[in-house]
GROMACS .gro file of C-alpha atoms in nm:
model
  411
    1MET     CA    1  14.125   9.340  15.212
    2THR     CA    2  14.327   9.436  15.554
    3GLN     CA    3  14.302   9.237  15.856
    4THR     CA    4  14.319   9.363  16.250
    5VAL     CA    5  14.751   9.228  16.463
    6SER     CA    6  14.484   8.960  16.596
    7ASP     CA    7  14.364   8.783  16.256
    8ALA     CA    8  14.700   8.743  16.110
    9SER     CA    9  14.832   8.629  16.460
   10ARG     CA   10  14.543   8.322  16.453
   11ASP     CA   11  14.839   8.179  16.195
   12PRO     CA   12  15.202   8.311  16.214
   13ARG     CA   13  15.364   8.019  16.157
   14LEU     CA   14  15.268   7.993  15.783
   15ILE     CA   15  15.336   8.351  15.679
   16ARG     CA   16  15.647   8.211  15.752
   17ILE     CA   17  15.735   8.003  15.668
   18LEU     CA   18  15.631   8.161  15.396
   19THR     CA   19  15.848   8.470  15.463
   20TYR     CA   20  16.113   8.232  15.416
   21LEU     CA   21  16.094   8.030  15.164
   22MET     CA   22  16.045   8.378  14.920
   23PHE     CA   23  16.397   8.449  15.044
   24MET     CA   24  16.589   8.051  14.983
   25MET     CA   25  16.374   8.139  14.617
   26PHE     CA   26  16.503   8.488  14.536
   27ALA     CA   27  16.913   8.288  14.692
   28MET     CA   28  16.871   8.083  14.460
   29THR     CA   29  16.952   8.314  14.158
   30THR     CA   30  17.174   8.597  14.347
   31ASP     CA   31  17.435   8.339  14.465
   32SER     CA   32  17.424   8.191  14.169
   33VAL     CA   33  17.646   8.422  13.986
   34GLY     CA   34  17.886   8.295  14.034
   35VAL     CA   35  17.882   8.022  13.875
   36ILE     CA   36  17.678   8.128  13.556
   37ILE     CA   37  17.964   8.355  13.445
   38PRO     CA   38  18.280   8.118  13.310
   39HIS     CA   39  18.003   8.029  13.086
   40VAL     CA   40  17.823   8.411  12.976
   41ILE     CA   41  18.182   8.473  12.937
   42LYS     CA   42  18.268   8.162  12.692
   43THR     CA   43  17.938   8.185  12.580
   44PHE     CA   44  17.898   8.595  12.457
   45ASP     CA   45  18.353   8.581  12.480
   46LEU     CA   46  18.358   8.838  12.750
   47GLY     CA   47  18.627   9.008  12.988
   48MET     CA   48  18.588   8.947  13.318
   49ALA     CA   49  18.492   9.308  13.403
   50ALA     CA   50  18.172   9.304  13.111
   51ALA     CA   51  18.087   8.951  13.254
   52GLY     CA   52  18.071   9.080  13.611
   53SER     CA   53  17.804   9.286  13.515
   54PHE     CA   54  17.530   8.955  13.590
   55HIS     CA   55  17.614   9.013  13.988
   56TYR     CA   56  17.663   9.390  13.929
   57ALA     CA   57  17.300   9.461  13.745
   58SER     CA   58  17.102   9.264  14.004
   59MET     CA   59  17.184   9.435  14.287
   60THR     CA   60  17.193   9.785  14.162
   61GLY     CA   61  16.895   9.701  14.132
   62ILE     CA   62  16.820   9.609  14.432
   63ALA     CA   63  16.989   9.880  14.559
   64LEU     CA   64  16.724  10.114  14.411
   65GLY     CA   65  16.442   9.942  14.478
   66GLY     CA   66  16.537   9.948  14.839
   67VAL     CA   67  16.563  10.315  14.850
   68CYS     CA   68  16.344  10.476  14.619
   69LEU     CA   69  16.071  10.166  14.663
   70GLY     CA   70  16.111  10.030  14.994
   71PHE     CA   71  15.774  10.303  15.147
   72LEU     CA   72  15.567  10.145  14.963
   73ALA     CA   73  15.577   9.864  15.247
   74ASP     CA   74  15.452  10.114  15.511
   75ARG     CA   75  15.226  10.241  15.211
   76LEU     CA   76  15.025  10.033  14.999
   77GLY     CA   77  15.072   9.737  15.256
   78ARG     CA   78  15.292   9.391  15.317
   79LYS     CA   79  15.069   9.164  15.147
   80ALA     CA   80  15.055   9.368  14.851
   81THR     CA   81  15.396   9.528  14.884
   82ILE     CA   82  15.464   9.176  14.786
   83VAL     CA   83  15.289   8.980  14.599
   84LEU     CA   84  15.415   9.348  14.386
   85GLY     CA   85  15.713   9.238  14.375
   86LEU     CA   86  15.674   8.828  14.319
   87VAL     CA   87  15.501   8.899  14.034
   88ALA     CA   88  15.743   9.155  13.910
   89PHE     CA   89  16.042   8.903  13.968
   90ALA     CA   90  15.791   8.586  13.787
   91VAL     CA   91  15.757   8.782  13.455
   92THR     CA   92  16.100   8.852  13.437
   93ALA     CA   93  16.219   8.527  13.571
   94PHE     CA   94  16.017   8.335  13.274
   95LEU     CA   95  16.188   8.596  13.035
   96PHE     CA   96  16.497   8.455  13.041
   97ALA     CA   97  16.342   8.125  12.842
   98VAL     CA   98  16.320   8.331  12.543
   99GLY     CA   99  16.620   8.584  12.612
  100LYS     CA  100  17.010   8.487  12.334
  101ASP     CA  101  17.197   8.881  12.397
  102PHE     CA  102  17.334   8.991  12.677
  103GLY     CA  103  17.212   9.335  12.724
  104PHE     CA  104  16.849   9.152  12.772
  105PHE     CA  105  16.986   8.921  13.032
  106VAL     CA  106  17.181   9.243  13.172
  107ALA     CA  107  16.842   9.401  13.207
  108LEU     CA  108  16.628   9.104  13.284
  109LEU     CA  109  16.869   9.105  13.607
  110PHE     CA  110  16.859   9.515  13.703
  111LEU     CA  111  16.511   9.515  13.660
  112SER     CA  112  16.472   9.097  13.912
  113GLY     CA  113  16.632   9.279  14.118
  114LEU     CA  114  16.464   9.656  14.130
  115ALA     CA  115  16.102   9.332  14.215
  116ILE     CA  116  16.392   9.180  14.457
  117GLY     CA  117  16.450   9.548  14.658
  118VAL     CA  118  16.039   9.513  14.655
  119PHE     CA  119  15.893   9.193  14.810
  120LYS     CA  120  16.182   9.195  15.048
  121THR     CA  121  16.157   9.559  15.158
  122GLY     CA  122  15.759   9.442  15.222
  123ALA     CA  123  15.947   9.101  15.377
  124LEU     CA  124  16.131   9.315  15.610
  125ALA     CA  125  15.890   9.521  15.737
  126LEU     CA  126  15.614   9.223  15.773
  127ILE     CA  127  15.875   9.006  16.037
  128GLY     CA  128  15.832   9.319  16.281
  129ASP     CA  129  15.462   9.271  16.254
  130ILE     CA  130  15.474   8.917  16.319
  131SER     CA  131  15.735   8.903  16.609
  132SER     CA  132  15.670   8.976  16.974
  133SER     CA  133  15.936   9.119  17.095
  134THR     CA  134  16.291   9.271  16.983
  135ARG     CA  135  16.413   8.920  17.091
  136ALA     CA  136  16.195   8.728  16.886
  137HIS     CA  137  16.258   8.981  16.609
  138THR     CA  138  16.643   8.902  16.548
  139ALA     CA  139  16.536   8.489  16.626
  140THR     CA  140  16.350   8.519  16.282
  141MET     CA  141  16.575   8.696  16.086
  142ASN     CA  142  16.829   8.493  16.148
  143MET     CA  143  16.600   8.236  16.062
  144VAL     CA  144  16.543   8.391  15.768
  145GLU     CA  145  16.898   8.420  15.635
  146GLY     CA  146  16.858   8.058  15.702
  147PHE     CA  147  16.632   7.924  15.466
  148PHE     CA  148  16.771   8.222  15.173
  149GLY     CA  149  17.131   8.015  15.299
  150LEU     CA  150  16.968   7.700  15.202
  151GLY     CA  151  16.820   7.866  14.848
  152ALA     CA  152  17.253   8.000  14.768
  153ILE     CA  153  17.295   7.586  14.836
  154ILE     CA  154  17.043   7.452  14.569
  155GLY     CA  155  17.041   7.741  14.279
  156PRO     CA  156  17.460   7.644  14.180
  157ALA     CA  157  17.383   7.278  14.204
  158ILE     CA  158  17.115   7.325  14.004
  159VAL     CA  159  17.283   7.495  13.753
  160THR     CA  160  17.499   7.242  13.764
  161ALA     CA  161  17.292   6.987  13.706
  162LEU     CA  162  17.156   7.183  13.409
  163LEU     CA  163  17.504   7.196  13.272
  164ALA     CA  164  17.641   6.842  13.335
  165GLN     CA  165  17.311   6.691  13.095
  166GLY     CA  166  17.361   6.957  12.815
  167ALA     CA  167  17.075   7.261  12.985
  168SER     CA  168  17.133   7.574  12.955
  169TRP     CA  169  17.128   7.799  13.289
  170LYS     CA  170  16.915   8.002  13.208
  171TRP     CA  171  16.682   7.684  13.325
  172LEU     CA  172  16.825   7.799  13.668
  173TYR     CA  173  16.591   8.100  13.612
  174VAL     CA  174  16.232   7.970  13.482
  175ILE     CA  175  16.228   7.711  13.767
  176ALA     CA  176  16.293   7.960  13.950
  177GLY     CA  177  15.954   8.201  13.855
  178VAL     CA  178  15.724   7.841  13.859
  179LEU     CA  179  15.872   7.869  14.256
  180CYS     CA  180  15.748   8.213  14.269
  181VAL     CA  181  15.418   8.178  14.114
  182LEU     CA  182  15.349   7.918  14.373
  183LEU     CA  183  15.438   8.188  14.614
  184ILE     CA  184  15.200   8.431  14.488
  185ILE     CA  185  14.908   8.238  14.554
  186ALA     CA  186  14.967   8.106  14.899
  187ALA     CA  187  15.045   8.490  14.965
  188LEU     CA  188  14.702   8.564  14.801
  189ASN     CA  189  14.554   8.325  15.051
  190VAL     CA  190  14.727   8.428  15.404
  191ARG     CA  191  14.599   8.703  15.609
  192TYR     CA  192  14.881   8.949  15.675
  193PRO     CA  193  14.809   9.217  15.978
  194GLN     CA  194  14.718   9.550  15.893
  195THR     CA  195  14.985   9.773  15.792
  196PRO     CA  196  15.023  10.021  16.133
  197PRO     CA  197  14.809  10.373  16.085
  198ALA     CA  198  15.157  10.595  16.089
  199ALA     CA  199  15.210  10.449  15.773
  200GLN     CA  200  14.914  10.520  15.566
  201GLN     CA  201  14.953  10.872  15.604
  202LYS     CA  202  15.309  10.816  15.384
  203LEU     CA  203  15.301  10.769  15.076
  204ASP     CA  204  15.665  10.963  15.022
  205PRO     CA  205  15.973  10.821  14.882
  206ARG     CA  206  16.107  11.148  15.104
  207VAL     CA  207  16.076  10.959  15.410
  208THR     CA  208  16.272  10.650  15.261
  209LEU     CA  209  16.560  10.961  15.178
  210ALA     CA  210  16.529  11.086  15.572
  211MET     CA  211  16.642  10.755  15.699
  212PHE     CA  212  17.030  10.893  15.563
  213GLY     CA  213  17.002  11.094  15.809
  214ASN     CA  214  16.934  10.953  16.089
  215PRO     CA  215  17.241  10.804  16.337
  216TYR     CA  216  17.108  10.474  16.357
  217ALA     CA  217  16.951  10.403  16.046
  218LEU     CA  218  17.326  10.543  15.976
  219ALA     CA  219  17.573  10.338  16.158
  220PHE     CA  220  17.401  10.034  16.136
  221SER     CA  221  17.400  10.076  15.766
  222PHE     CA  222  17.808  10.084  15.782
  223ALA     CA  223  17.789   9.809  15.971
  224ILE     CA  224  17.667   9.608  15.740
  225MET     CA  225  17.877   9.732  15.459
  226LEU     CA  226  18.167   9.636  15.633
  227TYR     CA  227  18.010   9.276  15.694
  228VAL     CA  228  17.917   9.262  15.312
  229GLY     CA  229  18.281   9.342  15.211
  230VAL     CA  230  18.395   9.124  15.375
  231GLU     CA  231  18.148   8.793  15.316
  232THR     CA  232  18.198   8.930  14.909
  233ALA     CA  233  18.529   8.821  14.956
  234ILE     CA  234  18.419   8.483  15.044
  235TYR     CA  235  18.146   8.390  14.758
  236VAL     CA  236  18.379   8.651  14.497
  237TRP     CA  237  18.741   8.555  14.509
  238MET     CA  238  18.789   8.260  14.683
  239PRO     CA  239  18.765   8.025  14.441
  240THR     CA  240  19.038   8.296  14.239
  241LEU     CA  241  19.248   8.277  14.554
  242LEU     CA  242  19.260   7.883  14.514
  243ALA     CA  243  19.295   7.878  14.220
  244ASP     CA  244  19.644   7.769  14.262
  245TYR     CA  245  19.639   7.575  14.621
  246LYS     CA  246  19.854   7.264  14.588
  247GLY     CA  247  19.835   7.039  14.884
  248PRO     CA  248  19.715   6.782  15.018
  249ALA     CA  249  19.377   6.940  15.106
  250VAL     CA  250  19.267   7.050  14.711
  251LEU     CA  251  18.999   6.849  14.723
  252LEU     CA  252  18.884   7.042  14.971
  253ALA     CA  253  19.015   7.377  14.799
  254ALA     CA  254  18.825   7.238  14.506
  255TYR     CA  255  18.476   7.248  14.724
  256ALA     CA  256  18.600   7.576  14.970
  257LEU     CA  257  18.272   7.776  14.834
  258SER     CA  258  18.029   7.514  14.893
  259VAL     CA  259  18.202   7.460  15.214
  260PHE     CA  260  18.138   7.795  15.321
  261PHE     CA  261  17.773   7.847  15.177
  262ILE     CA  262  17.654   7.496  15.399
  263LEU     CA  263  17.889   7.598  15.744
  264ARG     CA  264  17.712   8.037  15.678
  265ALA     CA  265  17.292   7.816  15.616
  266ALA     CA  266  17.406   7.612  15.937
  267GLY     CA  267  17.510   7.863  16.112
  268ARG     CA  268  17.190   8.126  16.117
  269PHE     CA  269  16.953   7.814  16.199
  270LEU     CA  270  17.265   7.775  16.516
  271GLY     CA  271  17.213   8.191  16.542
  272ALA     CA  272  16.854   8.152  16.660
  273TRP     CA  273  16.954   7.959  16.944
  274LEU     CA  274  17.258   8.164  17.062
  275LEU     CA  275  17.123   8.426  17.065
  276ASN     CA  276  16.831   8.330  17.280
  277ARG     CA  277  17.096   8.298  17.548
  278LEU     CA  278  17.358   8.541  17.521
  279SER     CA  279  17.230   8.938  17.400
  280TRP     CA  280  17.289   9.044  17.128
  281THR     CA  281  17.604   9.236  17.144
  282GLN     CA  282  17.728   8.966  17.251
  283VAL     CA  283  17.738   8.760  17.010
  284VAL     CA  284  17.781   9.011  16.769
  285ALA     CA  285  18.138   9.117  16.902
  286ILE     CA  286  18.283   8.705  16.962
  287CYS     CA  287  18.146   8.634  16.560
  288SER     CA  288  18.302   8.912  16.421
  289VAL     CA  289  18.608   8.868  16.624
  290ALA     CA  290  18.664   8.532  16.533
  291ILE     CA  291  18.642   8.644  16.199
  292LEU     CA  292  18.945   8.810  16.186
  293VAL     CA  293  19.099   8.534  16.321
  294CYS     CA  294  19.035   8.323  15.991
  295PHE     CA  295  19.145   8.580  15.778
  296THR     CA  296  19.433   8.711  15.972
  297ALA     CA  297  19.545   8.349  15.949
  298ALA     CA  298  19.456   8.315  15.614
  299LEU     CA  299  19.647   8.612  15.572
  300ALA     CA  300  19.962   8.535  15.764
  301GLY     CA  301  19.942   8.112  15.640
  302GLY     CA  302  19.956   8.215  15.269
  303ARG     CA  303  19.721   7.944  15.092
  304ALA     CA  304  19.725   7.661  15.302
  305VAL     CA  305  19.562   7.804  15.591
  306ALA     CA  306  19.334   7.977  15.336
  307VAL     CA  307  19.184   7.689  15.204
  308PHE     CA  308  19.094   7.598  15.566
  309SER     CA  309  19.017   7.904  15.800
  310LEU     CA  310  18.769   8.100  15.507
  311PRO     CA  311  18.558   7.833  15.467
  312ILE     CA  312  18.554   7.795  15.807
  313SER     CA  313  18.451   8.243  15.835
  314GLY     CA  314  18.070   8.144  15.722
  315LEU     CA  315  18.007   7.991  16.055
  316PHE     CA  316  18.066   8.328  16.220
  317MET     CA  317  17.968   8.521  15.928
  318SER     CA  318  17.640   8.339  15.943
  319VAL     CA  319  17.431   8.550  16.248
  320LEU     CA  320  17.556   8.856  16.173
  321TYR     CA  321  17.368   9.030  15.873
  322PRO     CA  322  17.034   8.889  16.038
  323THR     CA  323  17.162   8.988  16.365
  324ILE     CA  324  17.327   9.354  16.275
  325ASN     CA  325  16.959   9.413  15.954
  326SER     CA  326  16.697   9.343  16.278
  327LYS     CA  327  16.866   9.560  16.549
  328GLY     CA  328  16.878   9.824  16.257
  329ILE     CA  329  16.445   9.764  16.266
  330SER     CA  330  16.369   9.719  16.500
  331CYS     CA  331  16.522  10.073  16.633
  332PHE     CA  332  16.270  10.216  16.519
  333PRO     CA  333  15.811  10.274  16.439
  334LYS     CA  334  15.658   9.923  16.273
  335ALA     CA  335  15.550  10.203  16.076
  336GLU     CA  336  15.822  10.303  16.007
  337HIS     CA  337  16.004   9.965  15.885
  338GLY     CA  338  15.966   9.892  15.500
  339SER     CA  339  16.152  10.277  15.534
  340VAL     CA  340  16.425  10.157  15.722
  341SER     CA  341  16.476   9.827  15.563
  342GLY     CA  342  16.508   9.994  15.182
  343VAL     CA  343  16.748  10.176  15.371
  344ILE     CA  344  16.955   9.894  15.549
  345LEU     CA  345  16.868   9.716  15.200
  346PHE     CA  346  17.020   9.983  15.003
  347PHE     CA  347  17.428  10.010  15.195
  348THR     CA  348  17.407   9.639  15.126
  349CYS     CA  349  17.429   9.672  14.827
  350VAL     CA  350  17.604   9.883  14.787
  351SER     CA  351  17.889   9.782  14.924
  352ALA     CA  352  17.832   9.395  14.727
  353VAL     CA  353  17.911   9.577  14.464
  354ILE     CA  354  18.179   9.836  14.576
  355SER     CA  355  18.381   9.667  14.788
  356PRO     CA  356  18.466   9.340  14.499
  357TRP     CA  357  18.556   9.577  14.271
  358MET     CA  358  18.850   9.765  14.417
  359MET     CA  359  18.937   9.354  14.568
  360GLY     CA  360  18.961   9.265  14.229
  361LEU     CA  361  19.163   9.609  14.145
  362ILE     CA  362  19.400   9.551  14.370
  363SER     CA  363  19.486   9.200  14.308
  364ASP     CA  364  19.498   9.300  13.936
  365ARG     CA  365  19.751   9.570  14.046
  366PHE     CA  366  19.957   9.369  14.235
  367GLY     CA  367  19.913   9.083  14.077
  368ASP     CA  368  19.784   8.827  14.354
  369ALA     CA  369  19.407   8.731  14.482
  370ALA     CA  370  19.598   8.746  14.837
  371TYR     CA  371  19.629   9.133  14.842
  372GLY     CA  372  19.234   9.175  14.768
  373PHE     CA  373  19.269   9.004  15.078
  374ALA     CA  374  19.449   9.203  15.225
  375LEU     CA  375  19.190   9.453  15.193
  376ALA     CA  376  18.897   9.258  15.294
  377THR     CA  377  19.094   9.157  15.651
  378GLY     CA  378  19.114   9.515  15.639
  379LEU     CA  379  18.793   9.546  15.661
  380ALA     CA  380  18.729   9.265  15.939
  381GLY     CA  381  18.905   9.435  16.157
  382LEU     CA  382  18.681   9.786  16.162
  383LEU     CA  383  18.410   9.526  16.174
  384ALA     CA  384  18.575   9.360  16.492
  385GLY     CA  385  18.662   9.675  16.655
  386LEU     CA  386  18.327   9.820  16.595
  387ALA     CA  387  18.169   9.555  16.773
  388VAL     CA  388  18.348   9.575  17.052
  389VAL     CA  389  18.284   9.932  17.074
  390ASN     CA  390  17.894   9.786  17.043
  391LEU     CA  391  17.989   9.607  17.317
  392VAL     CA  392  18.152   9.803  17.561
  393PHE     CA  393  17.862  10.119  17.480
  394ASP     CA  394  17.539   9.991  17.299
  395PRO     CA  395  17.474  10.287  17.217
  396SER     CA  396  17.139  10.150  17.135
  397ARG     CA  397  17.017  10.019  17.481
  398HIS     CA  398  16.736  10.247  17.550
  399ARG     CA  399  16.576  10.321  17.157
  400LEU     CA  400  16.612   9.977  17.104
  401ALA     CA  401  16.380   9.911  17.486
  402ALA     CA  402  16.133  10.227  17.391
  403ARG     CA  403  16.057  10.062  17.126
  404GLU     CA  404  16.026   9.767  17.334
  405GLY     CA  405  15.798   9.885  17.493
  406LEU     CA  406  15.602  10.096  17.261
  407ASP     CA  407  15.604   9.856  16.945
  408TYR     CA  408  15.551   9.488  17.108
  409ALA     CA  409  15.384   9.580  17.436
  410GLU     CA  410  15.021   9.477  17.337
  411THR     CA  411  15.109   9.166  17.050
   0.00000   0.00000   0.00000
């Protein structure tokens, strides 16, 4: 069932397209939660904290799937891991159609998160296999996240259309399940590159856990956590912040989150182009400082400024996650890409749960969502400072150069 890298390289474009569509498909569900939650609150008569389980359950599942099962991508191979995860995701997606209880839905979201954690780490490891250099790896990651951004736009639009027609939001998951089945069929008929031989000897989750002691894995994971904390402030709490906006840009305030997602998606495609012209350290530093400016302006100018500056931040956020993620993965041998992807994914999801929760607590304590954004601005400041330090010292330069020579010289 395995093929050589040269066999797979006959049509790397098809592998890339399938990878892009996988990310778009699951983003349709994970980034639609904000639209679904108000209807869950109404249907089950829940408070915001309880209804937030729709977000926390999937993020927790992805985190555990990445850190506990990420090694499967290195041991079983990329193709088997991706298909396994997609099959599990499809099953949970179709089960939404028969669900009626809140607890049942939360359990499905957790299981679907585990499935995402499995096929996402497989896909992230696969990107390294089909990349010709660390620079190409980063460009591909930006394209992948661009399609993720498209899914984040398409999913909420589908939910809105379903609800407008009097249909249940549950059909979004059925639609995603159908797309997932099509992806499974396609994946089974595509030739994937062979898993690096060194990985075949590592059937042990402790390989992934050992990454928690690696300074490079931890440093990039910390940067990811800061970024995710800043981003979740937008898609979790910006609608609440702008709910009381009174001014000439009322229409923009109503569609601010959609504008943010559109700019984030557009920016990720732009990021793939930009990274071919500047060093990744320059791009990350420029975009991080720009985000800090957007958040500082919103904090200083209040809602009158936030209605403009916060959605615009999506354009600068677009390039950060895939670039940081790519460079963190590229610091390690290809045989370990599944394991390090799982670790970074774990920290991504931890921040996606803890950061908005802390912002919500602070906002509740002081009675205004603006106080939660003060915390987010602090996280943006730390991220910008870290990016500038990285630009000046570039501590991963030698490690990335070494992996470039060892892992990509013959591809």
